Amino acid sequence: MIPSHHPPDEWLLAHIAGTQSEGVDLLTASHASYCPQCRDRLADLQDVAGQYLSQMPEQNVSGLDALLANLPAQEQPQAPRPSRHGFPAPLERYLGDGDLEWTYVAPGVKKISLGFSQSEMPVRVIHLAAGMTVPTHNHPGLERTLVLSGGYDDESGTFERGDIAVADGSQPHHQRIHKGAPCISLVVADHPITPVGIKSTVLSWFFES
Ligand SMILES: [Zn+2]
């Protein structure tokens, strides 16, 4: 299945240049493992950036050269290969070879923290049970989600394996997990959620720790 929701071009450019934050870069590279369209786009952008650099007069190369000088160092995402836990290779590097060590959050919810943060929030893999509904909440910053398995609907659409969702503070949302299989996602958020109502208030007490 080819993803329907892709990262914006600025994420792809920052991935090529090596200037992206660790969490968003992991999200971008992991999405590209699922997405032939974005792998082609990355290759095209890398060609354009390389040509631009090669055509620049020596004396005009200033701040941008530092950005583009990283181009050859960037490893381009490959199509998915069999892996220990069935996740994209860039994510597997954070998970080790052993069994996944989930931490209980709430009924139907568990998480794995990857050991680093985006702004003030740990970057996490979140497991939500099949058929559950996440209580309505909002985000003071951005919440970026890559679906690794299963799927969900929210106010902005339907998201399945390989899809990227970006939620901002403009609209509270609540995810309805598809029936039949749990939804496992990589989540890179800037700040803790803003609960809307008592249910998400209680959930947030456990979620953000
Ligand atoms: Zn894509």
PDB file of C-alpha atoms and ligand atoms in Angstrom:
ATOM      1  CA  MET A   1       0.000   0.000   0.000  1.00  0.00           C
ATOM      2  CA  ILE A   2       1.391   3.394  -1.020  1.00  0.00           C
ATOM      3  CA  PRO A   3       0.925   6.186   1.553  1.00  0.00           C
ATOM      4  CA  SER A   4      -1.615   8.956   0.829  1.00  0.00           C
ATOM      5  CA  HIS A   5      -0.277  11.592   3.238  1.00  0.00           C
ATOM      6  CA  HIS A   6       3.296  12.803   2.671  1.00  0.00           C
ATOM      7  CA  PRO A   7       5.765  15.099   4.449  1.00  0.00           C
ATOM      8  CA  PRO A   8       6.082  18.696   3.174  1.00  0.00           C
ATOM      9  CA  ASP A   9       8.994  19.520   0.857  1.00  0.00           C
ATOM     10  CA  GLU A  10      10.769  21.446   3.609  1.00  0.00           C
ATOM     11  CA  TRP A  11      11.118  18.224   5.610  1.00  0.00           C
ATOM     12  CA  LEU A  12      12.598  16.461   2.568  1.00  0.00           C
ATOM     13  CA  LEU A  13      15.024  19.334   1.898  1.00  0.00           C
ATOM     14  CA  ALA A  14      16.094  19.456   5.532  1.00  0.00           C
ATOM     15  CA  HIS A  15      16.628  15.681   5.464  1.00  0.00           C
ATOM     16  CA  ILE A  16      18.902  16.010   2.424  1.00  0.00           C
ATOM     17  CA  ALA A  17      20.802  18.903   3.969  1.00  0.00           C
ATOM     18  CA  GLY A  18      21.123  17.214   7.353  1.00  0.00           C
ATOM     19  CA  THR A  19      19.604  20.234   9.104  1.00  0.00           C
ATOM     20  CA  GLN A  20      16.408  18.642  10.436  1.00  0.00           C
ATOM     21  CA  SER A  21      15.795  17.867  14.105  1.00  0.00           C
ATOM     22  CA  GLU A  22      16.465  14.233  15.037  1.00  0.00           C
ATOM     23  CA  GLY A  23      12.778  13.440  15.598  1.00  0.00           C
ATOM     24  CA  VAL A  24      11.387  14.963  12.398  1.00  0.00           C
ATOM     25  CA  ASP A  25      14.279  13.486  10.418  1.00  0.00           C
ATOM     26  CA  LEU A  26      13.475  10.039  11.787  1.00  0.00           C
ATOM     27  CA  LEU A  27       9.832  10.559  10.823  1.00  0.00           C
ATOM     28  CA  THR A  28      10.806  11.670   7.295  1.00  0.00           C
ATOM     29  CA  ALA A  29      13.273   8.830   6.686  1.00  0.00           C
ATOM     30  CA  SER A  30      10.843   6.244   8.071  1.00  0.00           C
ATOM     31  CA  HIS A  31       8.025   7.548   5.850  1.00  0.00           C
ATOM     32  CA  ALA A  32      10.319   7.363   2.813  1.00  0.00           C
ATOM     33  CA  SER A  33      10.932   3.686   3.587  1.00  0.00           C
ATOM     34  CA  TYR A  34       7.230   3.145   2.859  1.00  0.00           C
ATOM     35  CA  CYS A  35       6.872   5.670   0.038  1.00  0.00           C
ATOM     36  CA  PRO A  36       8.380   5.300  -3.472  1.00  0.00           C
ATOM     37  CA  GLN A  37       6.980   8.734  -4.369  1.00  0.00           C
ATOM     38  CA  CYS A  38       8.983  10.480  -1.620  1.00  0.00           C
ATOM     39  CA  ARG A  39      12.119   8.414  -2.368  1.00  0.00           C
ATOM     40  CA  ASP A  40      11.919   9.700  -5.968  1.00  0.00           C
ATOM     41  CA  ARG A  41      11.276  13.235  -4.691  1.00  0.00           C
ATOM     42  CA  LEU A  42      14.332  13.027  -2.418  1.00  0.00           C
ATOM     43  CA  ALA A  43      16.479  11.865  -5.339  1.00  0.00           C
ATOM     44  CA  ASP A  44      15.188  14.723  -7.530  1.00  0.00           C
ATOM     45  CA  LEU A  45      15.776  17.332  -4.829  1.00  0.00           C
ATOM     46  CA  GLN A  46      19.270  15.990  -4.251  1.00  0.00           C
ATOM     47  CA  ASP A  47      20.031  16.270  -7.993  1.00  0.00           C
ATOM     48  CA  VAL A  48      18.716  19.846  -8.145  1.00  0.00           C
ATOM     49  CA  ALA A  49      20.646  20.868  -5.045  1.00  0.00           C
ATOM     50  CA  GLY A  50      23.821  19.257  -6.391  1.00  0.00           C
ATOM     51  CA  GLN A  51      23.483  21.020  -9.758  1.00  0.00           C
ATOM     52  CA  TYR A  52      22.816  24.329  -8.025  1.00  0.00           C
ATOM     53  CA  LEU A  53      25.946  23.955  -5.951  1.00  0.00           C
ATOM     54  CA  SER A  54      28.106  22.914  -8.917  1.00  0.00           C
ATOM     55  CA  GLN A  55      26.971  25.952 -10.958  1.00  0.00           C
ATOM     56  CA  MET A  56      27.575  28.501  -8.223  1.00  0.00           C
ATOM     57  CA  PRO A  57      30.560  30.790  -8.723  1.00  0.00           C
ATOM     58  CA  GLU A  58      33.120  30.092  -6.028  1.00  0.00           C
ATOM     59  CA  GLN A  59      32.921  33.585  -4.530  1.00  0.00           C
ATOM     60  CA  ASN A  60      29.122  33.446  -4.124  1.00  0.00           C
ATOM     61  CA  VAL A  61      29.078  30.313  -2.058  1.00  0.00           C
ATOM     62  CA  SER A  62      28.417  31.495   1.452  1.00  0.00           C
ATOM     63  CA  GLY A  63      25.834  30.300   3.978  1.00  0.00           C
ATOM     64  CA  LEU A  64      24.194  27.902   1.568  1.00  0.00           C
ATOM     65  CA  ASP A  65      27.382  25.965   0.969  1.00  0.00           C
ATOM     66  CA  ALA A  66      27.392  24.790   4.553  1.00  0.00           C
ATOM     67  CA  LEU A  67      23.844  23.550   4.036  1.00  0.00           C
ATOM     68  CA  LEU A  68      24.544  21.760   0.786  1.00  0.00           C
ATOM     69  CA  ALA A  69      27.979  20.482   1.698  1.00  0.00           C
ATOM     70  CA  ASN A  70      26.281  17.743   3.683  1.00  0.00           C
ATOM     71  CA  LEU A  71      24.584  16.303   0.607  1.00  0.00           C
ATOM     72  CA  PRO A  72      26.864  13.357  -0.106  1.00  0.00           C
ATOM     73  CA  ALA A  73      26.854  12.361   3.550  1.00  0.00           C
ATOM     74  CA  GLN A  74      23.132  11.748   3.679  1.00  0.00           C
ATOM     75  CA  GLU A  75      22.081   8.162   3.333  1.00  0.00           C
ATOM     76  CA  GLN A  76      18.905   7.925   1.287  1.00  0.00           C
ATOM     77  CA  PRO A  77      16.055   5.812   2.643  1.00  0.00           C
ATOM     78  CA  GLN A  78      15.616   2.447   1.032  1.00  0.00           C
ATOM     79  CA  ALA A  79      12.516   0.358   0.450  1.00  0.00           C
ATOM     80  CA  PRO A  80      11.562  -1.659   3.546  1.00  0.00           C
ATOM     81  CA  ARG A  81      13.535  -4.792   4.305  1.00  0.00           C
ATOM     82  CA  PRO A  82      12.623  -7.516   6.793  1.00  0.00           C
ATOM     83  CA  SER A  83      13.521  -6.183  10.212  1.00  0.00           C
ATOM     84  CA  ARG A  84      13.463  -7.339  13.806  1.00  0.00           C
ATOM     85  CA  HIS A  85      10.142  -5.738  14.697  1.00  0.00           C
ATOM     86  CA  GLY A  86       8.708  -5.054  11.232  1.00  0.00           C
ATOM     87  CA  PHE A  87       9.368  -1.289  11.367  1.00  0.00           C
ATOM     88  CA  PRO A  88      11.385   0.877   8.912  1.00  0.00           C
ATOM     89  CA  ALA A  89      15.168   0.537   9.235  1.00  0.00           C
ATOM     90  CA  PRO A  90      15.747   4.126  10.480  1.00  0.00           C
ATOM     91  CA  LEU A  91      13.399   3.435  13.415  1.00  0.00           C
ATOM     92  CA  GLU A  92      14.707  -0.073  14.091  1.00  0.00           C
ATOM     93  CA  ARG A  93      18.101   1.458  14.932  1.00  0.00           C
ATOM     94  CA  TYR A  94      16.514   2.974  18.038  1.00  0.00           C
ATOM     95  CA  LEU A  95      14.754  -0.188  19.179  1.00  0.00           C
ATOM     96  CA  GLY A  96      17.603  -2.667  19.616  1.00  0.00           C
ATOM     97  CA  ASP A  97      17.477  -6.393  18.926  1.00  0.00           C
ATOM     98  CA  GLY A  98      15.440  -7.544  21.904  1.00  0.00           C
ATOM     99  CA  ASP A  99      11.707  -7.673  22.402  1.00  0.00           C
ATOM    100  CA  LEU A 100       9.958  -4.306  22.384  1.00  0.00           C
ATOM    101  CA  GLU A 101       9.779  -2.852  25.902  1.00  0.00           C
ATOM    102  CA  TRP A 102       6.351  -1.214  26.120  1.00  0.00           C
ATOM    103  CA  THR A 103       5.396   0.999  29.042  1.00  0.00           C
ATOM    104  CA  TYR A 104       1.751   0.933  30.148  1.00  0.00           C
ATOM    105  CA  VAL A 105       0.027   4.337  29.885  1.00  0.00           C
ATOM    106  CA  ALA A 106      -3.710   3.682  30.239  1.00  0.00           C
ATOM    107  CA  PRO A 107      -6.183   0.978  29.214  1.00  0.00           C
ATOM    108  CA  GLY A 108      -5.484   0.314  25.521  1.00  0.00           C
ATOM    109  CA  VAL A 109      -2.487   2.664  25.442  1.00  0.00           C
ATOM    110  CA  LYS A 110       1.211   1.869  25.764  1.00  0.00           C
ATOM    111  CA  LYS A 111       4.393   3.563  24.617  1.00  0.00           C
ATOM    112  CA  ILE A 112       8.109   3.190  23.966  1.00  0.00           C
ATOM    113  CA  SER A 113      10.256   6.288  24.497  1.00  0.00           C
ATOM    114  CA  LEU A 114      13.168   6.372  22.041  1.00  0.00           C
ATOM    115  CA  GLY A 115      15.542   8.156  24.425  1.00  0.00           C
ATOM    116  CA  PHE A 116      15.578  11.645  22.916  1.00  0.00           C
ATOM    117  CA  SER A 117      13.214  14.604  22.694  1.00  0.00           C
ATOM    118  CA  GLN A 118      11.721  17.070  20.226  1.00  0.00           C
ATOM    119  CA  SER A 119      11.528  20.424  22.024  1.00  0.00           C
ATOM    120  CA  GLU A 120      10.239  19.375  25.452  1.00  0.00           C
ATOM    121  CA  MET A 121       8.553  16.101  24.479  1.00  0.00           C
ATOM    122  CA  PRO A 122      10.112  12.622  24.326  1.00  0.00           C
ATOM    123  CA  VAL A 123       9.882  11.033  20.866  1.00  0.00           C
ATOM    124  CA  ARG A 124       7.759   7.904  21.253  1.00  0.00           C
ATOM    125  CA  VAL A 125       6.209   4.915  19.564  1.00  0.00           C
ATOM    126  CA  ILE A 126       2.565   4.760  20.689  1.00  0.00           C
ATOM    127  CA  HIS A 127       0.338   1.663  20.636  1.00  0.00           C
ATOM    128  CA  LEU A 128      -3.429   2.287  20.653  1.00  0.00           C
ATOM    129  CA  ALA A 129      -5.849  -0.642  20.883  1.00  0.00           C
ATOM    130  CA  ALA A 130      -8.134  -1.573  17.979  1.00  0.00           C
ATOM    131  CA  GLY A 131     -11.468   0.263  18.056  1.00  0.00           C
ATOM    132  CA  MET A 132     -10.567   2.695  20.832  1.00  0.00           C
ATOM    133  CA  THR A 133     -11.179   6.437  20.695  1.00  0.00           C
ATOM    134  CA  VAL A 134      -8.584   8.860  22.030  1.00  0.00           C
ATOM    135  CA  PRO A 135     -10.298  11.601  24.085  1.00  0.00           C
ATOM    136  CA  THR A 136     -10.502  15.013  22.408  1.00  0.00           C
ATOM    137  CA  HIS A 137      -7.345  17.074  22.903  1.00  0.00           C
ATOM    138  CA  ASN A 138      -5.403  19.909  21.308  1.00  0.00           C
ATOM    139  CA  HIS A 139      -1.744  20.778  20.703  1.00  0.00           C
ATOM    140  CA  PRO A 140      -0.001  24.020  21.636  1.00  0.00           C
ATOM    141  CA  GLY A 141       2.691  23.131  19.050  1.00  0.00           C
ATOM    142  CA  LEU A 142       2.811  20.550  16.287  1.00  0.00           C
ATOM    143  CA  GLU A 143       2.107  16.855  16.693  1.00  0.00           C
ATOM    144  CA  ARG A 144       3.605  14.821  13.838  1.00  0.00           C
ATOM    145  CA  THR A 145       2.516  11.208  13.492  1.00  0.00           C
ATOM    146  CA  LEU A 146       3.709   8.410  11.197  1.00  0.00           C
ATOM    147  CA  VAL A 147       1.438   5.359  11.176  1.00  0.00           C
ATOM    148  CA  LEU A 148       3.521   2.166  11.388  1.00  0.00           C
ATOM    149  CA  SER A 149       0.640  -0.322  11.422  1.00  0.00           C
ATOM    150  CA  GLY A 150      -3.132  -0.242  11.653  1.00  0.00           C
ATOM    151  CA  GLY A 151      -4.886   3.068  11.097  1.00  0.00           C
ATOM    152  CA  TYR A 152      -7.207   5.738  12.428  1.00  0.00           C
ATOM    153  CA  ASP A 153      -9.608   8.503  11.431  1.00  0.00           C
ATOM    154  CA  ASP A 154      -9.682  11.977  12.917  1.00  0.00           C
ATOM    155  CA  GLU A 155     -11.120  15.367  11.996  1.00  0.00           C
ATOM    156  CA  SER A 156      -8.550  15.787   9.193  1.00  0.00           C
ATOM    157  CA  GLY A 157      -8.895  12.430   7.443  1.00  0.00           C
ATOM    158  CA  THR A 158      -8.006   8.741   7.375  1.00  0.00           C
ATOM    159  CA  PHE A 159      -4.444   7.644   8.123  1.00  0.00           C
ATOM    160  CA  GLU A 160      -2.981   4.198   7.512  1.00  0.00           C
ATOM    161  CA  ARG A 161       0.446   2.545   7.356  1.00  0.00           C
ATOM    162  CA  GLY A 162       3.077   4.965   6.029  1.00  0.00           C
ATOM    163  CA  ASP A 163       0.858   8.070   6.278  1.00  0.00           C
ATOM    164  CA  ILE A 164       2.062  11.228   8.003  1.00  0.00           C
ATOM    165  CA  ALA A 165      -0.373  13.415   9.944  1.00  0.00           C
ATOM    166  CA  VAL A 166       0.473  16.875  11.244  1.00  0.00           C
ATOM    167  CA  ALA A 167      -1.879  18.360  13.852  1.00  0.00           C
ATOM    168  CA  ASP A 168      -1.522  21.928  15.074  1.00  0.00           C
ATOM    169  CA  GLY A 169      -3.416  23.965  17.611  1.00  0.00           C
ATOM    170  CA  SER A 170      -6.061  25.162  15.158  1.00  0.00           C
ATOM    171  CA  GLN A 171      -8.502  22.336  15.788  1.00  0.00           C
ATOM    172  CA  PRO A 172      -8.965  19.930  18.709  1.00  0.00           C
ATOM    173  CA  HIS A 173      -9.027  16.359  17.473  1.00  0.00           C
ATOM    174  CA  HIS A 174      -9.681  12.825  18.630  1.00  0.00           C
ATOM    175  CA  GLN A 175      -8.408   9.741  16.877  1.00  0.00           C
ATOM    176  CA  ARG A 176     -10.762   6.831  16.275  1.00  0.00           C
ATOM    177  CA  ILE A 177      -8.637   3.703  15.873  1.00  0.00           C
ATOM    178  CA  HIS A 178      -9.767   1.344  13.136  1.00  0.00           C
ATOM    179  CA  LYS A 179     -11.315  -1.905  14.270  1.00  0.00           C
ATOM    180  CA  GLY A 180      -9.519  -5.191  13.723  1.00  0.00           C
ATOM    181  CA  ALA A 181      -5.925  -4.259  14.604  1.00  0.00           C
ATOM    182  CA  PRO A 182      -4.110  -1.915  16.976  1.00  0.00           C
ATOM    183  CA  CYS A 183      -2.618   1.291  15.589  1.00  0.00           C
ATOM    184  CA  ILE A 184       1.116   1.713  16.202  1.00  0.00           C
ATOM    185  CA  SER A 185       2.577   5.136  15.391  1.00  0.00           C
ATOM    186  CA  LEU A 186       5.786   7.121  15.696  1.00  0.00           C
ATOM    187  CA  VAL A 187       4.847  10.428  17.352  1.00  0.00           C
ATOM    188  CA  VAL A 188       7.020  13.560  17.336  1.00  0.00           C
ATOM    189  CA  ALA A 189       5.289  16.362  19.254  1.00  0.00           C
ATOM    190  CA  ASP A 190       6.664  19.711  20.390  1.00  0.00           C
ATOM    191  CA  HIS A 191       4.717  20.105  23.624  1.00  0.00           C
ATOM    192  CA  PRO A 192       2.352  18.150  25.874  1.00  0.00           C
ATOM    193  CA  ILE A 193      -1.247  17.924  24.719  1.00  0.00           C
ATOM    194  CA  THR A 194      -3.884  20.373  25.919  1.00  0.00           C
ATOM    195  CA  PRO A 195      -6.730  18.257  27.305  1.00  0.00           C
ATOM    196  CA  VAL A 196     -10.294  19.091  26.263  1.00  0.00           C
ATOM    197  CA  GLY A 197     -12.635  17.580  28.848  1.00  0.00           C
ATOM    198  CA  ILE A 198     -12.148  15.274  31.794  1.00  0.00           C
ATOM    199  CA  LYS A 199     -11.264  12.114  29.847  1.00  0.00           C
ATOM    200  CA  SER A 200      -8.285  13.620  28.069  1.00  0.00           C
ATOM    201  CA  THR A 201      -7.225  15.402  31.263  1.00  0.00           C
ATOM    202  CA  VAL A 202      -6.902  12.053  32.989  1.00  0.00           C
ATOM    203  CA  LEU A 203      -5.139  10.539  29.961  1.00  0.00           C
ATOM    204  CA  SER A 204      -2.650  13.432  29.832  1.00  0.00           C
ATOM    205  CA  TRP A 205      -1.546  12.777  33.439  1.00  0.00           C
ATOM    206  CA  PHE A 206      -0.150   9.431  32.292  1.00  0.00           C
ATOM    207  CA  PHE A 207       0.747  10.256  28.696  1.00  0.00           C
ATOM    208  CA  GLU A 208       3.272  13.017  29.158  1.00  0.00           C
ATOM    209  CA  SER A 209       5.500  11.426  31.743  1.00  0.00           C
TER     210      SER A 209
HETATM  211 ZN    ZN B   1       5.574  10.090   0.645  1.00  0.00          ZN
END
